[in-house]
GROMACS .gro file of C-alpha atoms in nm:
model
  154
    1UNK     CA    1   0.914  -4.521   0.442
    2UNK     CA    2   0.797  -4.650   0.763
    3UNK     CA    3   1.079  -4.473   0.959
    4UNK     CA    4   1.000  -4.161   0.825
    5UNK     CA    5   0.606  -4.229   0.910
    6UNK     CA    6   0.709  -4.394   1.263
    7UNK     CA    7   0.889  -4.029   1.336
    8UNK     CA    8   0.588  -3.822   1.191
    9UNK     CA    9   0.376  -4.014   1.410
   10UNK     CA   10   0.596  -3.953   1.714
   11UNK     CA   11   0.619  -3.604   1.641
   12UNK     CA   12   0.186  -3.580   1.629
   13UNK     CA   13   0.203  -3.729   1.948
   14UNK     CA   14   0.402  -3.523   2.150
   15UNK     CA   15   0.238  -3.218   1.973
   16UNK     CA   16  -0.104  -3.342   2.125
   17UNK     CA   17   0.086  -3.400   2.445
   18UNK     CA   18   0.191  -3.036   2.474
   19UNK     CA   19  -0.159  -2.939   2.349
   20UNK     CA   20  -0.320  -3.111   2.649
   21UNK     CA   21  -0.093  -2.963   2.906
   22UNK     CA   22  -0.298  -2.691   3.082
   23UNK     CA   23  -0.087  -2.346   3.074
   24UNK     CA   24  -0.131  -2.124   3.352
   25UNK     CA   25  -0.042  -1.748   3.332
   26UNK     CA   26   0.177  -1.622   3.634
   27UNK     CA   27   0.206  -1.262   3.781
   28UNK     CA   28   0.503  -1.047   3.777
   29UNK     CA   29   0.442  -0.963   4.120
   30UNK     CA   30   0.719  -0.995   4.379
   31UNK     CA   31   0.571  -1.235   4.645
   32UNK     CA   32   0.823  -1.511   4.616
   33UNK     CA   33   0.917  -1.694   4.899
   34UNK     CA   34   1.007  -1.436   5.150
   35UNK     CA   35   0.978  -1.345   5.531
   36UNK     CA   36   0.882  -1.011   5.653
   37UNK     CA   37   0.896  -0.960   6.043
   38UNK     CA   38   0.742  -0.655   6.189
   39UNK     CA   39   0.633  -0.563   6.499
   40UNK     CA   40   0.271  -0.367   6.588
   41UNK     CA   41   0.079  -0.150   6.866
   42UNK     CA   42  -0.289  -0.209   6.912
   43UNK     CA   43  -0.466   0.131   6.835
   44UNK     CA   44  -0.819   0.015   6.899
   45UNK     CA   45  -1.027  -0.306   6.999
   46UNK     CA   46  -1.401  -0.271   6.988
   47UNK     CA   47  -1.668  -0.524   7.023
   48UNK     CA   48  -2.058  -0.501   6.855
   49UNK     CA   49  -2.287  -0.717   7.053
   50UNK     CA   50  -2.537  -0.813   6.810
   51UNK     CA   51  -2.733  -1.104   6.967
   52UNK     CA   52  -2.819  -1.207   7.347
   53UNK     CA   53  -2.630  -0.967   7.623
   54UNK     CA   54  -2.265  -1.107   7.630
   55UNK     CA   55  -2.072  -1.293   7.369
   56UNK     CA   56  -2.270  -1.500   7.138
   57UNK     CA   57  -2.245  -1.595   6.784
   58UNK     CA   58  -2.267  -1.335   6.524
   59UNK     CA   59  -2.110  -1.099   6.792
   60UNK     CA   60  -1.811  -0.886   6.592
   61UNK     CA   61  -1.474  -0.769   6.683
   62UNK     CA   62  -1.307  -0.508   6.523
   63UNK     CA   63  -0.901  -0.455   6.567
   64UNK     CA   64  -0.695  -0.182   6.484
   65UNK     CA   65  -0.280  -0.215   6.496
   66UNK     CA   66  -0.017   0.051   6.357
   67UNK     CA   67   0.293  -0.130   6.232
   68UNK     CA   68   0.635  -0.073   6.247
   69UNK     CA   69   0.967  -0.197   6.105
   70UNK     CA   70   1.320  -0.274   6.293
   71UNK     CA   71   1.363   0.108   6.329
   72UNK     CA   72   1.049   0.150   6.524
   73UNK     CA   73   0.920   0.390   6.207
   74UNK     CA   74   0.574   0.356   6.113
   75UNK     CA   75   0.532   0.155   5.781
   76UNK     CA   76   0.149   0.100   5.817
   77UNK     CA   77  -0.166  -0.053   5.987
   78UNK     CA   78  -0.366  -0.325   6.028
   79UNK     CA   79  -0.722  -0.389   6.040
   80UNK     CA   80  -0.897  -0.731   6.166
   81UNK     CA   81  -1.275  -0.814   6.163
   82UNK     CA   82  -1.366  -1.112   6.340
   83UNK     CA   83  -1.729  -1.263   6.419
   84UNK     CA   84  -1.758  -1.501   6.720
   85UNK     CA   85  -1.893  -1.828   6.608
   86UNK     CA   86  -1.957  -1.944   6.965
   87UNK     CA   87  -2.068  -1.821   7.317
   88UNK     CA   88  -1.683  -1.815   7.403
   89UNK     CA   89  -1.386  -1.703   7.233
   90UNK     CA   90  -1.369  -1.879   6.882
   91UNK     CA   91  -1.370  -1.650   6.603
   92UNK     CA   92  -1.395  -1.659   6.228
   93UNK     CA   93  -1.155  -1.330   6.105
   94UNK     CA   94  -1.064  -1.157   5.767
   95UNK     CA   95  -0.791  -0.889   5.783
   96UNK     CA   96  -0.547  -0.657   5.575
   97UNK     CA   97  -0.222  -0.547   5.662
   98UNK     CA   98  -0.151  -0.203   5.491
   99UNK     CA   99   0.224  -0.171   5.386
  100UNK     CA  100   0.437   0.101   5.194
  101UNK     CA  101   0.396  -0.120   4.885
  102UNK     CA  102   0.079  -0.293   4.928
  103UNK     CA  103  -0.186  -0.497   5.127
  104UNK     CA  104  -0.164  -0.825   5.248
  105UNK     CA  105  -0.517  -0.988   5.285
  106UNK     CA  106  -0.547  -1.253   5.565
  107UNK     CA  107  -0.815  -1.519   5.698
  108UNK     CA  108  -0.903  -1.818   5.939
  109UNK     CA  109  -1.004  -1.844   6.305
  110UNK     CA  110  -0.867  -1.778   6.621
  111UNK     CA  111  -0.936  -1.794   7.014
  112UNK     CA  112  -0.686  -1.597   7.148
  113UNK     CA  113  -0.542  -1.265   7.077
  114UNK     CA  114  -0.179  -1.374   7.245
  115UNK     CA  115  -0.092  -1.603   6.952
  116UNK     CA  116  -0.266  -1.704   6.643
  117UNK     CA  117  -0.169  -1.830   6.308
  118UNK     CA  118  -0.384  -1.690   5.968
  119UNK     CA  119  -0.364  -1.769   5.611
  120UNK     CA  120  -0.257  -1.544   5.399
  121UNK     CA  121  -0.514  -1.512   5.113
  122UNK     CA  122  -0.415  -1.280   4.833
  123UNK     CA  123  -0.285  -0.898   4.823
  124UNK     CA  124  -0.210  -0.599   4.601
  125UNK     CA  125   0.071  -0.405   4.477
  126UNK     CA  126   0.397  -0.562   4.575
  127UNK     CA  127   0.185  -0.829   4.731
  128UNK     CA  128  -0.038  -0.926   4.440
  129UNK     CA  129  -0.130  -1.316   4.452
  130UNK     CA  130   0.050  -1.352   4.756
  131UNK     CA  131  -0.005  -1.720   4.978
  132UNK     CA  132   0.141  -1.791   5.287
  133UNK     CA  133   0.070  -1.734   5.678
  134UNK     CA  134   0.084  -1.466   5.935
  135UNK     CA  135   0.198  -1.559   6.285
  136UNK     CA  136   0.154  -1.328   6.560
  137UNK     CA  137   0.263  -1.361   6.902
  138UNK     CA  138   0.188  -1.121   7.197
  139UNK     CA  139   0.503  -0.941   7.336
  140UNK     CA  140   0.355  -0.681   7.555
  141UNK     CA  141   0.005  -0.619   7.741
  142UNK     CA  142   0.028  -0.240   7.803
  143UNK     CA  143   0.013  -0.098   7.558
  144UNK     CA  144  -0.070  -0.419   7.371
  145UNK     CA  145   0.207  -0.522   7.140
  146UNK     CA  146   0.298  -0.827   6.919
  147UNK     CA  147   0.541  -0.978   6.673
  148UNK     CA  148   0.426  -1.030   6.304
  149UNK     CA  149   0.591  -1.285   6.116
  150UNK     CA  150   0.425  -1.294   5.769
  151UNK     CA  151   0.592  -1.601   5.556
  152UNK     CA  152   0.508  -1.579   5.142
  153UNK     CA  153   0.549  -1.875   5.012
  154UNK     CA  154   0.474  -1.719   4.653
   0.00000   0.00000   0.00000
């Protein structure tokens, strides 16, 4: 009798432990580990001077790019809006990469457009719940062209 009672107690404790584990629902999105390498060409770069004349906190910078695959076919566009946080170069940015199978949303701070890394904070479509980084490296000045490497962690 005591052996059965002992196994019953073990079963009850194991069941209680399973109920205490937080369950998390997962998405069927295809954002598993992946690297997306594309290039871009700047279409526009506009500055909005909101404070005192010249660069000052609160001024905006709006940049648009056309995105290309390896064969140099147009596959989408990107939009980046940055708010200056000092009188020099430091900006806080949010942006979106619009691709054929969804959008990738990015954000973070940057000082120089020649090289920067932003966090991937989410997305839509194929990139639903995406996380990772986007690294942008300038490859040409006229016209402005960049190598864009998007590393998706999941």
